[in-house]
Amino acid sequence: MKQKHTLAFPYRQRSILHIDVDTETFEVLALEEAESKAYLGGRLLALFLWNRFARYDQLDEKHYESGNPVVFAPGAASDTPMPCCTVCSIVTKSPVTGRLSVTCASTPFAQGLLRCGYSALVITGRSRRLTSFSVAEGAVVFSNAEAFHDLSTTEVMHRMQAPHLVVAGPAGEHLVSHASIVVDNQNLTRGGVGKVFGLKNLKYFTLFPQATGRDSYDSERMGLLSQAYQKDMHTAKLGRTIAQEGSIALLSLANKHGWAAIDNYSMRMDGRLWGLCPRTAPDAEPPEDSVCPPCMQRSTLDLESAMALGSNLELFDGRSVQQLVVRCLENGLEPASAGSILSWARHCRMDGKLSFLPDMQRSSAMLYLRLLDSMAYQRGTGEQLSKPFVQLLATYGGEEHAFHVDGLALAPYDYRALPVQALLTSLGDDTLVYAELLWGNHYQRGNERRLAGWALYVQKVSYAAQSLGLCTWLLLPSFAHPVLHFPWFKRRKRTFARLALLASLSEGYELTAQDMQAYGAKALDLERTINGKLTGVQGRYGSLPDQLLVDGRSNYRSSQVVPLARLLDAYWSLLRVK
């Protein structure tokens, strides 16, 4: 048996870049060894830094988010040769829900920030003018961004021509509640992060990396680990399909298991979904250098955007939906929330409400394009739709057509067919439960504790992977077994063991599968603790729209509702929370 390789380096120095846009100053802070080992990176490190820099007495609206940091933290291994290790975590307090908004997405920005020499970027304060800054060669240069006022994200990208760019669109500048930010030409973040940028008077910032990536502490073991992930992804038929088409490939399973939100949750199955599915040759081979193409989405039309701006609006023409997705990116609007608001408005207009809107009985891409512009720029017919969901309901009614949790519009999945996904969504967690998307509903009365255990496992393994920077799509083969949809025993241990090996090769000291489980659990606990401080709710919580809890009507072959009360009770019991 080959002797186990002992890694030689116990710790590598890390730096945090703290930028105060109020005073237009910056400082580079060293991350202590104990902190570096306790808060590995990515999601866990971002949560730790947000809690460290937040001013809890200046988080209300009158302080214009000056006490609300925005943290960007790449995964700890994002600068290693491991493919698809490109996840960056973005954490701030959501002005919509009052809780943390945590976004973890694969983007080249993660490697760019690390190659600038920083393990995280923390933005605090509020500028007195529309401002921007640039990070290059160990310095930060601030500049007046008034000339970029009301410019679309694509116009800013065209003018700046920077290697890495984070920008808020017109929606963020006009403080639209469902505004997002665009990171390296990807529309990211939910919960009004673009509005936080607008309140801070921050239009954009750029990165100019001066270094290349670093090598791992054992190139041979890193190569073998990369090959193992690649083999798993390409051995399964589903993995090969996703490698060809991206995340939208899962849409072909929506009719089979009934989890697509169609026409504002009135249907779960519709043959017209075929119009949104990608068109590729069934025997086409995935690119040889691509392990996980959703990390580098070839098309802006991903699974969630296709359903939010397509099936949820009864718009099934792929090209038309693509236009809406691109317009959301240009305006800095988050597609899932924008689609949910438009769907609510469409049904309210059919009921005779919202008379200021044009007739929306027939879906029209051109009509929706005009409404998206009105929402973002706060002018013209439809500007009212930029208000928070709760405020719209208080003004115009239509609660029976609204699907939101704590004011944040739901992602476009029909949760009556996804009980574990529904459980996480009720807690404000948008982690995808791949096993349910692939294999459908497994709920039976009496197995709530098992489903809650699955939810906890999905959270912990996803949070651990995001702390390393590993794209969670690489975990999909773990859920693709035809019988054991959720990993059991050795399969579950192997998943954490691989994460531990990647962490060891990145950090220079040995970590175990138990260590990675602990990191996932720590991220879960820290986020819950911070949300408790923000909302004052220390015990159990979780909610879904009443329609999903009492109404099982749809064209699906069996009538279902979400057994949320029993699922929540089992979930909190496993966490021993009263």
XYZ file of C-alpha atoms in Angstrom, residues 32-487:
456
model
C -4.980 35.289 11.653
C -4.007 31.625 11.490
C -6.697 30.598 13.982
C -9.362 32.487 12.025
C -8.157 31.066 8.726
C -8.466 27.512 10.002
C -11.777 28.135 11.770
C -13.394 29.927 8.800
C -12.090 28.093 5.771
C -13.190 30.487 3.028
C -16.075 31.153 0.674
C -19.498 31.042 2.296
C -18.234 30.445 5.837
C -15.636 33.208 5.671
C -18.131 35.657 4.110
C -20.614 35.070 6.947
C -17.858 35.554 9.545
C -16.667 38.808 7.954
C -20.173 40.215 7.559
C -20.810 39.636 11.257
C -17.449 41.199 12.101
C -17.909 44.409 10.083
C -21.681 44.900 10.466
C -22.955 47.769 12.592
C -26.160 46.372 13.992
C -27.305 49.813 15.185
C -27.094 51.226 11.625
C -28.975 48.649 9.580
C -32.326 50.407 9.252
C -33.469 52.394 6.214
C -32.599 55.818 7.597
C -28.902 54.886 7.571
C -28.978 53.982 3.860
C -27.218 50.644 4.373
C -24.111 52.385 5.732
C -23.877 49.786 8.493
C -24.536 46.880 6.120
C -21.319 45.400 4.654
C -21.218 43.690 1.280
C -18.756 40.781 1.386
C -17.259 38.957 -1.610
C -15.379 35.791 -0.608
C -14.008 33.261 -3.132
C -13.691 29.660 -2.032
C -10.448 28.695 -0.322
C -9.354 26.509 -3.257
C -10.503 28.758 -6.103
C -6.947 29.662 -7.132
C -5.756 26.046 -7.364
C -5.610 24.041 -10.642
C -8.829 22.202 -9.704
C -11.370 22.756 -12.535
C -14.763 24.204 -11.592
C -13.412 25.552 -8.301
C -14.782 28.993 -9.161
C -17.518 29.752 -6.623
C -17.663 33.186 -5.009
C -19.975 33.892 -2.059
C -21.693 37.290 -1.788
C -23.237 38.160 1.568
C -25.167 41.222 2.716
C -28.353 41.996 4.572
C -31.384 41.944 2.300
C -33.474 45.141 2.350
C -36.435 42.978 1.269
C -36.530 40.236 3.902
C -34.475 41.771 6.706
C -32.383 38.575 6.734
C -29.035 37.838 5.166
C -28.881 37.495 1.416
C -26.324 34.787 0.583
C -25.464 34.104 -3.055
C -22.927 31.459 -4.065
C -22.255 31.288 -7.790
C -19.528 30.134 -10.149
C -17.840 33.152 -11.701
C -14.335 34.098 -12.945
C -14.482 36.912 -10.374
C -13.548 34.385 -7.667
C -10.184 33.650 -9.236
C -9.696 37.324 -10.116
C -10.025 38.469 -6.506
C -7.607 35.807 -5.259
C -5.115 36.734 -7.972
C -5.251 40.311 -6.700
C -3.898 38.870 -3.456
C -7.051 38.918 -1.324
C -9.138 36.139 0.191
C -12.153 38.421 0.606
C -13.374 41.921 -0.212
C -15.478 43.829 2.334
C -17.304 47.037 1.325
C -18.652 49.261 4.117
C -20.080 52.769 4.496
C -22.038 54.943 2.089
C -20.667 57.333 -0.480
C -21.989 60.890 -0.763
C -21.888 60.711 -4.552
C -22.259 58.034 -7.196
C -18.873 56.407 -7.003
C -16.725 53.559 -8.260
C -13.335 52.110 -7.447
C -10.642 50.012 -9.043
C -8.390 47.430 -7.373
C -4.973 47.006 -8.992
C -1.374 46.380 -7.894
C -2.132 46.481 -4.191
C -3.933 49.836 -4.316
C -7.536 51.054 -4.591
C -8.371 54.095 -6.712
C -11.738 55.816 -6.263
C -13.465 57.834 -8.984
C -16.635 59.792 -9.625
C -19.210 57.637 -11.450
C -21.850 60.323 -12.145
C -21.174 59.975 -15.868
C -22.402 56.371 -15.616
C -25.761 57.263 -14.046
C -28.628 55.240 -15.554
C -26.322 53.377 -17.923
C -27.129 49.720 -18.411
C -24.756 47.069 -17.150
C -23.700 46.160 -20.683
C -22.886 49.798 -21.488
C -20.677 50.034 -18.397
C -18.944 46.772 -19.346
C -18.333 48.077 -22.864
C -16.842 51.348 -21.596
C -14.644 49.897 -18.877
C -13.171 46.864 -20.692
C -11.889 45.531 -17.348
C -10.874 41.912 -16.689
C -13.380 41.725 -13.820
C -16.321 44.052 -13.253
C -19.129 44.196 -10.675
C -21.879 46.653 -11.600
C -25.378 47.650 -10.522
C -27.873 48.497 -13.251
C -30.496 51.254 -13.421
C -32.775 49.162 -11.173
C -30.240 49.349 -8.360
C -29.739 53.094 -8.785
C -33.507 53.635 -8.601
C -33.732 51.445 -5.471
C -35.925 48.757 -7.007
C -36.546 46.000 -4.464
C -35.770 43.187 -6.910
C -32.534 44.718 -8.217
C -29.490 42.502 -8.618
C -25.839 43.054 -9.475
C -23.982 41.803 -12.531
C -20.647 40.094 -11.847
C -18.455 39.454 -14.882
C -21.491 39.466 -17.194
C -23.509 37.143 -14.918
C -26.751 38.291 -13.315
C -26.322 37.280 -9.666
C -27.827 37.734 -6.201
C -31.356 37.778 -4.841
C -32.937 39.805 -2.062
C -32.298 43.290 -3.444
C -28.479 43.360 -3.375
C -28.596 45.824 -6.268
C -30.684 48.107 -4.061
C -27.958 47.913 -1.400
C -25.469 49.130 -4.022
C -27.878 51.925 -4.932
C -28.296 53.039 -1.325
C -24.513 52.990 -0.886
C -24.165 55.086 -4.079
C -21.841 52.475 -5.556
C -22.231 52.016 -9.301
C -19.408 49.593 -10.085
C -15.918 48.409 -9.226
C -13.195 46.647 -11.207
C -10.344 44.225 -10.530
C -7.025 44.055 -12.366
C -5.223 40.881 -11.175
C -1.438 40.958 -11.266
C -0.698 37.336 -10.317
C -1.539 33.908 -11.647
C -2.993 31.016 -9.725
C -0.967 28.948 -7.287
C -0.162 25.268 -7.382
C -1.566 22.780 -4.909
C 0.594 21.178 -2.228
C 0.542 17.858 -4.114
C 0.007 18.116 -7.869
C -0.301 14.359 -8.345
C -3.127 13.954 -5.825
C -4.859 17.061 -7.180
C -4.762 15.609 -10.688
C -6.235 12.307 -9.513
C -9.007 14.141 -7.638
C -9.840 16.199 -10.720
C -9.998 13.037 -12.826
C -12.329 11.410 -10.274
C -14.787 14.311 -10.446
C -14.590 14.377 -14.231
C -15.167 10.632 -14.491
C -18.255 10.786 -12.268
C -19.685 13.705 -14.218
C -19.188 12.106 -17.627
C -19.992 8.495 -16.765
C -23.650 9.176 -16.026
C -25.921 10.022 -18.946
C -27.354 12.966 -17.018
C -23.860 14.335 -16.391
C -23.049 14.184 -20.089
C -26.320 15.930 -20.914
C -25.637 18.755 -18.495
C -22.106 19.010 -19.895
C -23.654 19.620 -23.322
C -26.573 21.866 -22.419
C -26.030 23.403 -18.985
C -28.510 23.528 -16.122
C -31.506 24.007 -18.419
C -31.157 20.323 -19.367
C -33.046 19.459 -16.169
C -36.145 21.133 -17.615
C -36.818 17.947 -19.565
C -37.591 16.252 -16.218
C -40.120 18.871 -15.125
C -43.100 17.272 -16.892
C -42.169 13.845 -15.592
C -42.107 14.892 -11.934
C -44.360 17.961 -12.052
C -42.162 20.610 -10.458
C -42.340 23.465 -12.980
C -44.317 26.545 -11.946
C -46.458 27.126 -15.037
C -48.855 30.047 -15.435
C -48.430 31.288 -11.862
C -48.518 27.820 -10.250
C -51.851 26.859 -11.856
C -50.174 23.952 -13.693
C -47.191 21.682 -13.171
C -47.149 19.821 -16.493
C -47.322 21.317 -19.965
C -46.096 20.000 -23.292
C -45.146 23.521 -24.279
C -42.140 23.262 -21.965
C -40.523 21.513 -24.919
C -40.151 24.967 -26.503
C -37.767 26.028 -23.735
C -35.642 22.877 -23.760
C -32.272 23.151 -25.531
C -31.765 21.790 -29.011
C -28.693 19.546 -29.192
C -27.879 16.305 -30.903
C -28.595 13.408 -28.486
C -25.269 11.690 -29.227
C -23.105 14.807 -29.079
C -20.020 14.517 -26.921
C -19.269 17.138 -24.267
C -16.106 19.219 -24.665
C -13.035 17.398 -23.398
C -11.881 20.282 -21.194
C -15.271 20.813 -19.595
C -16.058 19.080 -16.325
C -19.051 21.125 -15.293
C -20.269 23.600 -17.949
C -22.913 25.240 -15.704
C -19.862 26.927 -14.130
C -19.276 28.592 -17.496
C -22.854 28.856 -18.741
C -22.725 29.251 -22.502
C -26.180 30.797 -22.548
C -27.779 33.294 -20.181
C -30.897 31.106 -20.335
C -30.407 28.855 -17.319
C -33.002 26.627 -15.645
C -34.373 29.168 -13.184
C -34.493 32.077 -15.645
C -36.223 29.959 -18.298
C -39.040 29.074 -15.911
C -39.310 32.471 -14.202
C -39.574 34.482 -17.434
C -40.957 31.674 -19.587
C -43.265 28.991 -18.243
C -44.428 31.100 -15.290
C -45.604 33.764 -17.780
C -46.919 31.243 -20.331
C -44.195 32.282 -22.730
C -42.677 29.172 -24.287
C -40.635 30.599 -27.157
C -36.976 30.182 -26.246
C -35.784 33.187 -28.246
C -38.371 35.494 -26.679
C -37.480 34.312 -23.183
C -33.807 34.853 -24.007
C -34.631 38.484 -24.811
C -36.247 38.949 -21.411
C -33.292 37.356 -19.620
C -30.851 39.655 -21.436
C -33.006 42.713 -20.637
C -32.987 41.753 -16.953
C -29.189 41.558 -17.093
C -28.943 44.959 -18.784
C -31.271 46.608 -16.257
C -29.870 44.820 -13.215
C -33.120 43.012 -12.388
C -33.171 39.596 -10.734
C -35.041 37.248 -13.148
C -36.888 35.067 -10.602
C -38.344 38.015 -8.692
C -39.106 40.004 -11.850
C -40.893 36.996 -13.370
C -42.931 36.397 -10.216
C -43.993 40.069 -10.045
C -45.010 40.062 -13.723
C -46.925 36.810 -13.254
C -48.819 38.282 -10.274
C -49.557 41.455 -12.251
C -50.758 39.460 -15.266
C -53.332 37.534 -13.247
C -54.439 40.608 -11.298
C -54.970 42.451 -14.604
C -57.160 39.577 -15.840
C -59.243 39.974 -12.655
C -59.840 43.639 -13.448
C -57.204 45.048 -11.097
C -54.118 47.092 -12.015
C -56.094 48.968 -14.660
C -53.088 51.190 -15.394
C -51.436 48.190 -17.093
C -52.205 47.163 -20.684
C -54.163 43.982 -21.373
C -51.897 41.067 -20.414
C -54.181 38.134 -21.235
C -51.895 37.068 -24.050
C -48.215 36.681 -23.282
C -46.085 39.046 -25.326
C -42.322 39.386 -25.112
C -42.486 42.977 -26.367
C -44.965 43.912 -23.626
C -42.802 42.338 -20.932
C -39.703 44.109 -22.284
C -41.427 47.469 -21.876
C -42.566 46.584 -18.365
C -39.048 45.510 -17.342
C -37.705 48.874 -18.559
C -40.412 50.741 -16.659
C -39.618 48.808 -13.482
C -35.884 49.497 -13.751
C -35.971 53.168 -14.757
C -39.048 54.095 -12.661
C -40.881 55.751 -15.500
C -43.734 54.896 -17.816
C -46.545 52.392 -17.511
C -45.596 49.701 -15.034
C -43.202 51.654 -12.813
C -45.444 50.718 -9.857
C -44.283 47.100 -10.182
C -40.853 48.052 -8.845
C -42.252 48.326 -5.313
C -41.743 45.541 -2.741
C -44.119 42.594 -3.075
C -45.669 43.255 0.341
C -46.333 46.883 -0.558
C -47.917 45.911 -3.879
C -50.270 43.492 -2.130
C -51.235 46.107 0.465
C -52.031 48.622 -2.288
C -53.643 46.509 -5.009
C -54.590 43.177 -3.396
C -54.348 39.929 -5.317
C -52.923 37.814 -2.486
C -54.270 34.668 -4.133
C -51.856 35.230 -7.049
C -48.801 36.127 -4.930
C -46.103 33.593 -4.058
C -43.443 34.943 -1.721
C -41.705 34.259 1.598
C -41.006 37.294 3.788
C -41.572 39.571 0.796
C -39.076 37.765 -1.447
C -40.633 36.181 -4.518
C -40.291 32.417 -4.743
C -38.048 30.763 -7.268
C -40.160 29.259 -10.105
C -40.536 25.688 -8.803
C -43.845 24.118 -7.827
C -43.049 23.133 -4.277
C -46.074 20.832 -4.005
C -43.928 18.342 -5.920
C -40.701 19.098 -4.011
C -41.195 18.700 -0.243
C -37.493 18.899 0.747
C -36.981 21.879 -1.551
C -40.104 23.454 -0.056
C -38.695 22.986 3.444
C -35.465 24.792 2.570
C -37.324 27.544 0.712
C -39.544 28.203 3.724
C -36.339 28.852 5.694
C -35.029 31.312 3.106
C -32.448 28.895 1.677
C -32.273 28.662 -2.136
C -29.996 25.576 -2.202
C -31.183 23.234 -4.956
C -32.141 19.698 -3.942
C -30.917 17.837 -7.026
C -32.326 14.475 -5.905
C -35.905 15.762 -6.025
C -35.433 17.489 -9.379
C -34.047 14.232 -10.792
C -36.344 11.708 -9.132
C -39.438 13.533 -7.890
C -41.441 13.588 -4.662
C -40.551 11.022 -1.971
C -42.940 12.202 0.703
C -45.054 9.699 2.634
C -46.752 10.361 5.927
C -44.344 9.303 8.638
C -41.069 9.881 6.768
C -40.814 13.591 7.615
C -37.755 13.000 9.788
C -35.933 11.282 6.932
C -36.750 14.144 4.553
C -35.597 16.677 7.143
C -32.349 14.718 7.469
C -31.921 14.895 3.708
C -32.460 18.668 3.843
C -29.784 19.028 6.515
C -27.370 16.867 4.534
C -27.915 18.934 1.363
C -27.270 22.135 3.309
C -24.102 20.896 4.992
C -22.499 19.356 1.916
C -23.377 22.376 -0.257
C -22.094 24.872 2.323
C -18.845 22.927 2.716
C -18.334 22.823 -1.062
C -19.085 26.548 -1.361
C -16.560 27.324 1.379
C -13.943 25.595 -0.768
C -15.234 27.231 -3.950
C -16.239 23.954 -5.594
C -19.237 24.238 -7.908
C -22.117 22.314 -6.351
C -23.071 20.912 -9.764
C -20.119 18.550 -9.298
C -22.112 16.995 -6.447
C -24.938 16.074 -8.812
C -23.597 12.552 -9.623
C -23.937 11.760 -5.908
C -27.701 12.121 -6.317
C -28.006 10.389 -9.698
C -28.125 6.778 -8.453
C -31.374 5.161 -9.704
C -32.193 3.728 -6.264
C -30.216 5.651 -3.646
C -31.218 9.144 -4.696
C -29.711 10.596 -1.537
C -26.238 9.232 -0.652
